[in-house]
Amino acid sequence: MKRFFIIATLLAAVHARAQENVLPAPKQSGPIVIRNVTVHVGNGQVLSGATVAFENGRITSVNGAGTPAGARVIDGTGKQLYPGLILASTDLGLVEVPSVRASSDVQEVGEANPSVRALVAYNTDSKVINTLRPNGILLANIVPQGGWISGASSVVQLDAWNWEDAAYKTDNGLHIYMPALISRPRGFRALSAAGDIDPIRQGLEQVDRMKQFFREAKAYGAAHTETNLGFEAVQGLYNKSKKLFVHANTVRQMLVALDFVREFGFDMVIVGGIDSWQIAELLAQNKVGVILSQLHNLPTLEDDDVDQPFKTPAALQKAGVVFAITDEDGNTRGRNLPFNAGTAAAYGLTNEQALSAITLNAAKLLGVDDRTGSIEVGKDANLVLCSGDILDMRTNIVTNAFIQGRDVPLVNKQTQLYERYKTKYGFK
């Protein structure tokens, strides 16, 4: 047993030292110009043979003439330039190894935790983060879990020393989780001394408690004599400086969630949205956005088309719903984000619409579209230079990535091992 403990400790130490030489990039020191590149703006436009310049972390010119003095020039001939991709909902930096409880800091004890902030638990030393940038993912919305009010998410940029440096938009929205609102077979039901508990009734009672909380928080905002941290944390929902992210998948859950829009006027986004295609027009009428959590999945019902999850983005696009695509697969840990969008492009979306779902649309739903999500003058220089199609697993080869103008490293433990064994066997 002692020997096993020593071996485990040594392995943990080796793992902890991995990627120590992957450091955050320094601040942009001079102007950078990318010439003769195909620019995918993010809003549906494509510019061929264009030139993009950026300085002090901001885009200064798109297809402009001239080169600033002392500029670093990058030849983009044959390459594609994209806005930095955005992972719209993730536990990145909050969970390192899902099966190891000590590496998880994604949820608090209790059912109602509106004052919890996911940002302060964000671990910039996570080994997962460095595996995302080589696929063009530069920003992420980190989301708390647990209970029916889980707390506030924040948008982070993926090249930072600590959570303060990483913060891109702090506490951008509150997350609540809808109860299942379905009856399961008897073997799955919880039992009480009085007999079976009706899960639908129990779920609706929970929803009523949520509504009562928000009614009391609204009254608190109008007048109060003592400070209540929970009520304080949700005040931004009423003036729409924050969004309400509702985690819901079934039609029943989403219809119940729409009551929060009707009663409180919240700016709401559905997270999950597996069956959102069935009520797409209703979501559009209520100006409710959708973050589709996992495209590579089976449909909800046995009689649904087997490829329905792939077709859902096109149905939302047709109805006029603002939607984003994310990757919450526990195996890929966000790395397949561009390829999920690529699947949607094969099932009804155009390539540029699919790109918008992981760039500009995601930025809109997270409240950061004034700063990022598209390649436009004045926005942050969050850019990805790729030798092929970023949505295609075969040609997605990112050569440069810039976060706020900083040329960030595309190195991770896997690339280091690749170089190590190329050298060992004489292929370098």
Coordinates of C-alpha atoms in Angstrom, one line a residue:
M1 CA 0.0 0.0 0.0
K2 CA 2.8 2.4 0.9
R3 CA 4.5 1.6 -2.4
F4 CA 1.3 2.4 -4.3
F5 CA 1.0 5.7 -2.5
I6 CA 4.6 6.7 -3.4
I7 CA 4.0 5.8 -7.0
A8 CA 0.7 7.8 -7.1
T9 CA 2.4 10.8 -5.5
L10 CA 5.2 10.8 -8.1
L11 CA 2.8 10.5 -11.0
A12 CA 0.8 13.4 -9.6
A13 CA 4.0 15.5 -9.3
V14 CA 4.9 14.8 -12.9
H15 CA 1.4 15.7 -14.0
A16 CA 1.5 18.9 -12.0
R17 CA 4.8 20.0 -13.6
A18 CA 3.5 19.3 -17.1
Q19 CA 3.3 22.5 -19.3
E20 CA 5.1 24.7 -16.8
N21 CA 6.9 26.3 -19.7
V22 CA 3.6 27.3 -21.4
L23 CA 3.4 30.9 -20.3
P24 CA 0.8 33.6 -21.0
A25 CA 1.8 35.8 -23.9
P26 CA 3.0 39.4 -23.2
K27 CA 1.0 42.4 -24.1
Q28 CA 1.0 43.4 -27.8
S29 CA 4.1 45.6 -28.3
G30 CA 3.6 46.9 -31.8
P31 CA 1.2 46.9 -34.7
I32 CA 0.5 43.6 -36.6
V33 CA -0.8 43.3 -40.1
I34 CA -2.1 40.2 -41.7
R35 CA -2.2 40.5 -45.5
N36 CA -3.8 38.6 -48.5
V37 CA -6.0 36.6 -46.2
T38 CA -9.6 35.4 -46.6
V39 CA -11.5 37.0 -43.7
H40 CA -14.6 35.4 -42.2
V41 CA -16.0 38.4 -40.4
G42 CA -18.4 36.4 -38.2
N43 CA -21.6 38.1 -39.3
G44 CA -21.9 36.2 -42.6
Q45 CA -19.5 38.3 -44.7
V46 CA -16.4 36.9 -46.3
L47 CA -13.6 39.1 -47.6
S48 CA -11.1 37.7 -50.1
G49 CA -7.5 38.9 -50.3
A50 CA -8.1 41.2 -47.4
T51 CA -5.8 43.0 -45.0
V52 CA -6.4 43.2 -41.2
A53 CA -4.4 45.4 -38.9
F54 CA -4.5 45.6 -35.1
E55 CA -2.6 47.6 -32.5
N56 CA -2.8 47.8 -28.7
G57 CA -5.1 44.8 -28.6
R58 CA -7.7 46.4 -30.9
I59 CA -8.6 45.9 -34.6
T60 CA -7.6 49.2 -36.3
S61 CA -8.3 48.4 -39.9
V62 CA -10.2 45.8 -42.0
N63 CA -9.3 45.9 -45.7
G64 CA -7.6 49.3 -45.2
A65 CA -4.6 50.6 -47.2
G66 CA -1.1 51.1 -46.0
T67 CA 1.0 49.5 -43.3
P68 CA 1.8 51.2 -40.0
A69 CA 5.5 52.0 -39.4
G70 CA 7.3 49.2 -37.6
A71 CA 4.5 46.7 -38.1
R72 CA 5.0 43.0 -38.0
V73 CA 3.6 41.7 -41.3
I74 CA 2.1 38.2 -41.6
D75 CA 1.5 36.7 -45.0
G76 CA -2.0 35.1 -45.0
T77 CA -1.9 33.9 -48.6
G78 CA -3.9 30.7 -48.8
K79 CA -5.1 31.0 -45.2
Q80 CA -8.4 31.9 -43.5
L81 CA -8.8 34.4 -40.7
Y82 CA -11.6 33.9 -38.2
P83 CA -12.8 35.6 -35.0
G84 CA -11.7 33.8 -31.9
L85 CA -14.2 31.0 -31.1
I86 CA -16.3 31.2 -28.0
L87 CA -17.3 28.2 -25.8
A88 CA -20.6 29.5 -24.6
S89 CA -21.2 27.2 -21.6
T90 CA -18.6 25.0 -19.9
D91 CA -17.1 23.9 -16.6
L92 CA -13.6 24.6 -17.9
G93 CA -11.2 25.6 -15.1
L94 CA -13.8 24.4 -12.5
V95 CA -13.4 20.7 -13.1
E96 CA -10.0 19.2 -14.0
V97 CA -10.6 15.4 -13.7
P98 CA -14.4 14.6 -13.5
S99 CA -13.8 11.4 -11.6
V100 CA -11.6 13.0 -9.0
R101 CA -13.7 14.9 -6.5
A102 CA -10.8 17.0 -5.2
S103 CA -10.3 18.5 -8.6
S104 CA -13.9 19.7 -8.9
D105 CA -15.0 23.1 -7.7
V106 CA -18.1 23.6 -9.8
Q107 CA -20.9 23.6 -7.3
E108 CA -21.8 24.8 -3.8
V109 CA -23.9 23.0 -1.1
G110 CA -27.5 24.0 -1.0
E111 CA -30.4 24.6 -3.4
A112 CA -30.2 28.4 -3.8
N113 CA -26.8 30.1 -4.2
P114 CA -27.5 33.2 -6.2
S115 CA -24.4 35.0 -4.8
V116 CA -21.9 32.3 -5.9
R117 CA -19.4 33.5 -8.5
A118 CA -17.9 30.8 -10.7
L119 CA -15.1 33.2 -11.7
V120 CA -13.3 33.1 -8.3
A121 CA -13.0 29.3 -8.6
Y122 CA -11.6 29.5 -12.1
N123 CA -8.2 27.7 -12.3
T124 CA -6.0 29.3 -15.0
D125 CA -3.4 26.4 -14.5
S126 CA -5.9 23.8 -15.8
K127 CA -4.2 21.5 -18.3
V128 CA -7.4 21.4 -20.3
I129 CA -7.2 25.1 -21.3
N130 CA -4.1 24.8 -23.4
T131 CA -5.7 22.0 -25.5
L132 CA -8.5 24.4 -26.6
R133 CA -6.4 27.2 -28.2
P134 CA -5.0 25.0 -31.0
N135 CA -8.5 24.5 -32.2
G136 CA -9.2 28.3 -32.2
I137 CA -11.1 28.5 -28.9
L138 CA -10.1 31.7 -27.2
L139 CA -13.0 32.6 -24.9
A140 CA -15.2 30.6 -22.6
N141 CA -18.3 31.2 -20.4
I142 CA -17.6 29.3 -17.2
V143 CA -20.8 28.1 -15.5
P144 CA -21.6 27.0 -11.9
Q145 CA -23.7 23.9 -11.2
G146 CA -25.8 22.5 -8.4
G147 CA -29.1 23.4 -6.8
W148 CA -31.9 25.3 -8.6
I149 CA -30.1 28.6 -8.5
S150 CA -26.4 27.9 -9.0
G151 CA -24.9 31.4 -9.2
A152 CA -23.3 33.6 -11.7
S153 CA -21.2 32.7 -14.7
S154 CA -18.4 34.8 -16.2
V155 CA -16.7 35.1 -19.6
V156 CA -12.9 34.5 -19.5
Q157 CA -10.1 34.7 -22.0
L158 CA -7.9 31.6 -22.2
D159 CA -4.4 33.0 -21.7
A160 CA -4.0 34.4 -18.2
W161 CA -1.9 34.2 -15.1
N162 CA -4.9 34.1 -12.7
W163 CA -8.7 34.6 -12.6
E164 CA -8.4 38.3 -12.3
D165 CA -6.4 38.5 -15.6
A166 CA -8.7 36.0 -17.2
A167 CA -11.9 38.0 -16.5
Y168 CA -13.4 39.2 -19.8
K169 CA -16.9 39.9 -18.6
T170 CA -17.6 39.4 -14.9
D171 CA -20.9 37.9 -13.6
N172 CA -22.6 38.2 -16.9
G173 CA -25.7 36.2 -15.9
L174 CA -27.4 34.0 -13.3
H175 CA -27.9 30.3 -13.9
I176 CA -31.0 28.3 -12.8
Y177 CA -31.8 24.7 -13.5
M178 CA -35.3 23.6 -14.3
P179 CA -36.6 20.5 -12.6
A180 CA -37.3 17.5 -14.9
L181 CA -41.1 17.9 -14.8
I182 CA -41.6 14.3 -16.1
S183 CA -42.9 11.1 -14.5
R184 CA -40.4 8.3 -14.6
P185 CA -41.1 4.5 -14.3
R186 CA -42.0 3.4 -10.8
G187 CA -38.5 1.9 -10.2
F188 CA -37.0 5.4 -10.5
R189 CA -39.4 7.2 -8.2
A190 CA -38.5 8.4 -4.8
L191 CA -40.7 7.0 -2.1
S192 CA -42.0 8.5 1.1
A193 CA -43.9 7.1 4.0
A194 CA -47.1 8.3 2.4
G195 CA -46.4 6.6 -0.9
D196 CA -45.0 7.8 -4.3
I197 CA -44.1 11.4 -4.8
D198 CA -45.5 13.0 -7.9
P199 CA -42.3 14.4 -9.7
I200 CA -44.3 16.9 -11.8
R201 CA -46.1 18.3 -8.8
Q202 CA -42.8 18.5 -6.9
G203 CA -41.1 20.2 -9.8
L204 CA -43.9 22.8 -10.2
E205 CA -43.6 23.6 -6.5
Q206 CA -39.9 24.2 -7.0
V207 CA -40.7 26.5 -9.8
D208 CA -43.1 28.4 -7.6
R209 CA -40.3 28.8 -5.0
M210 CA -38.0 30.2 -7.7
K211 CA -40.7 32.7 -8.8
Q212 CA -41.3 33.7 -5.2
F213 CA -37.6 34.3 -4.7
F214 CA -37.5 36.6 -7.7
R215 CA -40.6 38.5 -6.6
E216 CA -39.0 39.1 -3.2
A217 CA -35.7 40.2 -4.9
K218 CA -37.6 42.7 -7.0
A219 CA -39.3 44.1 -3.9
Y220 CA -36.0 44.2 -2.2
G221 CA -34.6 46.3 -5.1
A222 CA -37.3 48.9 -4.7
A223 CA -36.8 49.4 -1.0
H224 CA -34.8 47.7 1.8
T225 CA -33.2 48.5 5.1
E226 CA -30.9 45.5 5.5
T227 CA -28.5 43.9 2.9
N228 CA -29.4 40.5 1.5
L229 CA -26.5 39.1 -0.6
G230 CA -28.8 36.7 -2.5
F231 CA -31.2 39.5 -3.5
E232 CA -28.3 41.8 -4.3
A233 CA -26.8 39.3 -6.7
V234 CA -29.8 39.2 -9.0
Q235 CA -30.6 42.9 -9.2
G236 CA -28.9 43.1 -12.7
L237 CA -31.7 40.8 -14.1
Y238 CA -34.3 43.5 -13.6
N239 CA -32.4 46.3 -15.5
K240 CA -31.2 43.7 -18.0
S241 CA -27.5 44.3 -17.3
K242 CA -27.4 40.5 -16.6
K243 CA -29.0 37.6 -18.4
L244 CA -31.0 34.7 -16.9
F245 CA -29.6 31.4 -18.2
V246 CA -32.2 28.7 -17.8
H247 CA -30.9 25.1 -18.2
A248 CA -33.7 23.2 -19.8
N249 CA -34.1 20.6 -22.5
T250 CA -37.7 19.4 -22.9
V251 CA -40.6 21.5 -24.3
R252 CA -42.4 21.4 -20.9
Q253 CA -39.3 22.8 -19.1
M254 CA -38.9 25.6 -21.7
L255 CA -42.6 26.5 -21.6
V256 CA -42.4 26.9 -17.9
A257 CA -39.2 28.9 -18.2
L258 CA -41.0 31.4 -20.5
D259 CA -43.2 32.4 -17.6
F260 CA -40.1 34.2 -16.1
V261 CA -39.9 36.3 -19.3
R262 CA -43.6 37.1 -19.1
E263 CA -43.7 37.9 -15.4
F264 CA -40.4 39.6 -14.8
G265 CA -39.3 40.7 -18.3
F266 CA -35.9 39.0 -18.0
D267 CA -33.4 38.8 -20.9
M268 CA -33.4 35.0 -21.0
V269 CA -31.3 32.3 -22.7
I270 CA -32.1 28.6 -22.7
V271 CA -29.1 26.4 -22.1
G272 CA -29.4 22.8 -23.4
G273 CA -32.4 23.2 -25.7
I274 CA -32.5 19.7 -27.1
D275 CA -36.2 20.1 -28.0
S276 CA -36.1 23.8 -28.8
W277 CA -36.8 23.1 -32.5
Q278 CA -40.4 22.2 -31.5
I279 CA -41.1 25.7 -30.1
A280 CA -38.6 27.7 -32.2
E281 CA -41.2 30.3 -33.3
L282 CA -42.4 30.8 -29.8
L283 CA -38.8 31.4 -28.6
A284 CA -38.3 33.9 -31.4
Q285 CA -41.4 35.8 -30.4
N286 CA -40.3 36.1 -26.8
K287 CA -36.7 37.0 -27.9
V288 CA -35.3 34.1 -26.0
G289 CA -31.9 32.8 -27.2
V290 CA -30.6 29.2 -27.1
I291 CA -27.2 27.7 -26.3
L292 CA -27.3 24.2 -27.8
S293 CA -25.2 22.1 -25.3
Q294 CA -24.3 19.0 -27.3
L295 CA -24.9 18.5 -31.0
H296 CA -23.4 15.0 -31.2
N297 CA -26.2 13.3 -29.3
L298 CA -29.2 11.1 -29.7
P299 CA -32.7 12.7 -30.0
T300 CA -35.0 12.9 -26.9
L301 CA -37.8 10.6 -28.1
E302 CA -37.6 7.3 -29.9
D303 CA -39.9 8.5 -32.8
D304 CA -37.7 11.6 -33.4
D305 CA -35.4 11.6 -36.5
V306 CA -32.1 10.1 -35.5
D307 CA -30.3 13.1 -36.9
Q308 CA -32.7 15.6 -35.3
P309 CA -29.9 17.1 -33.0
F310 CA -27.9 17.9 -36.2
K311 CA -30.9 19.6 -37.8
T312 CA -32.0 21.7 -34.8
P313 CA -29.6 24.6 -35.5
A314 CA -31.1 25.0 -39.0
A315 CA -34.6 25.0 -37.5
L316 CA -33.7 27.7 -35.0
Q317 CA -32.0 29.7 -37.8
K318 CA -35.1 29.5 -40.0
A319 CA -37.4 30.7 -37.1
G320 CA -35.1 33.7 -36.3
V321 CA -33.8 32.5 -32.9
V322 CA -30.4 33.8 -31.9
F323 CA -28.6 30.6 -31.0
A324 CA -25.1 29.4 -30.2
I325 CA -23.5 26.0 -30.3
T326 CA -21.2 24.7 -27.5
D327 CA -19.5 21.4 -26.6
E328 CA -20.2 20.0 -23.1
D329 CA -19.0 16.5 -23.9
G330 CA -17.1 15.2 -20.9
N331 CA -14.6 13.4 -23.1
T332 CA -13.7 16.2 -25.5
R333 CA -13.9 19.0 -22.9
G334 CA -14.8 21.7 -25.4
R335 CA -12.2 20.8 -28.0
N336 CA -14.8 19.7 -30.6
L337 CA -16.6 23.1 -30.6
P338 CA -15.7 24.0 -34.2
F339 CA -16.5 20.5 -35.4
N340 CA -20.0 20.5 -33.7
A341 CA -20.6 23.7 -35.8
G342 CA -19.3 21.9 -38.8
T343 CA -21.9 19.1 -38.3
A344 CA -24.6 21.8 -38.3
A345 CA -23.2 23.2 -41.5
A346 CA -23.8 19.8 -43.1
Y347 CA -27.4 19.7 -41.9
G348 CA -29.0 22.9 -43.2
L349 CA -26.8 25.8 -42.1
T350 CA -24.3 27.6 -44.4
N351 CA -20.7 27.6 -43.2
E352 CA -20.9 31.3 -42.2
Q353 CA -24.1 30.7 -40.2
A354 CA -22.4 27.8 -38.4
L355 CA -19.4 30.0 -37.7
S356 CA -21.7 32.8 -36.3
A357 CA -23.1 30.2 -33.9
I358 CA -19.6 29.9 -32.2
T359 CA -18.5 33.5 -32.6
L360 CA -20.9 36.5 -33.0
N361 CA -24.1 34.8 -31.9
A362 CA -22.3 33.3 -28.8
A363 CA -21.0 36.8 -28.0
K364 CA -24.5 38.3 -28.3
L365 CA -26.0 35.7 -25.9
L366 CA -23.1 36.3 -23.4
G367 CA -23.3 40.1 -23.6
V368 CA -19.8 40.6 -25.1
D369 CA -20.7 41.3 -28.8
D370 CA -19.6 44.9 -28.3
R371 CA -16.0 43.7 -27.8
T372 CA -15.7 40.4 -29.7
G373 CA -17.3 37.8 -31.9
S374 CA -16.6 39.4 -35.3
I375 CA -13.7 41.0 -37.1
E376 CA -14.6 44.7 -37.1
V377 CA -12.7 47.9 -36.4
G378 CA -12.7 48.8 -32.7
K379 CA -13.3 45.3 -31.4
D380 CA -10.7 43.3 -29.5
A381 CA -8.1 41.5 -31.7
N382 CA -9.3 38.0 -30.8
L383 CA -8.3 36.3 -34.1
V384 CA -7.5 32.8 -35.4
L385 CA -5.3 32.3 -38.5
C386 CA -6.0 28.9 -40.0
S387 CA -4.5 27.1 -43.0
G388 CA -7.8 25.4 -43.8
D389 CA -11.5 25.4 -42.8
I390 CA -11.8 25.8 -39.1
L391 CA -15.0 23.8 -39.1
D392 CA -13.4 20.8 -40.8
M393 CA -11.6 18.3 -38.5
R394 CA -9.2 17.4 -41.4
T395 CA -8.0 20.9 -42.3
N396 CA -8.4 22.8 -39.0
I397 CA -4.7 23.6 -38.6
V398 CA -4.4 26.8 -36.6
T399 CA -1.0 28.6 -37.2
N400 CA -1.6 31.7 -35.1
A401 CA -4.0 32.8 -32.4
F402 CA -4.3 36.3 -30.9
I403 CA -6.2 37.2 -27.8
Q404 CA -6.5 41.0 -27.4
G405 CA -3.6 41.3 -29.8
R406 CA -1.3 39.0 -27.9
D407 CA 0.2 36.2 -30.0
V408 CA -0.7 33.3 -27.7
P409 CA 1.1 29.9 -27.6
L410 CA -0.5 26.9 -29.2
V411 CA 1.5 24.5 -27.1
N412 CA 0.1 21.8 -24.8
K413 CA 1.2 18.6 -23.3
Q414 CA 0.2 16.6 -26.4
T415 CA 2.1 18.9 -28.8
Q416 CA 5.2 18.6 -26.5
L417 CA 5.0 14.8 -26.5
Y418 CA 4.6 14.9 -30.3
E419 CA 7.8 17.0 -30.7
R420 CA 9.6 14.8 -28.1
Y421 CA 9.0 11.6 -29.9
K422 CA 9.6 13.1 -33.4
T423 CA 13.1 14.0 -32.0
K424 CA 13.6 10.6 -30.5
Y425 CA 12.9 8.7 -33.6
G426 CA 14.7 11.1 -36.0
F427 CA 11.7 12.7 -37.7
K428 CA 12.6 16.2 -36.7

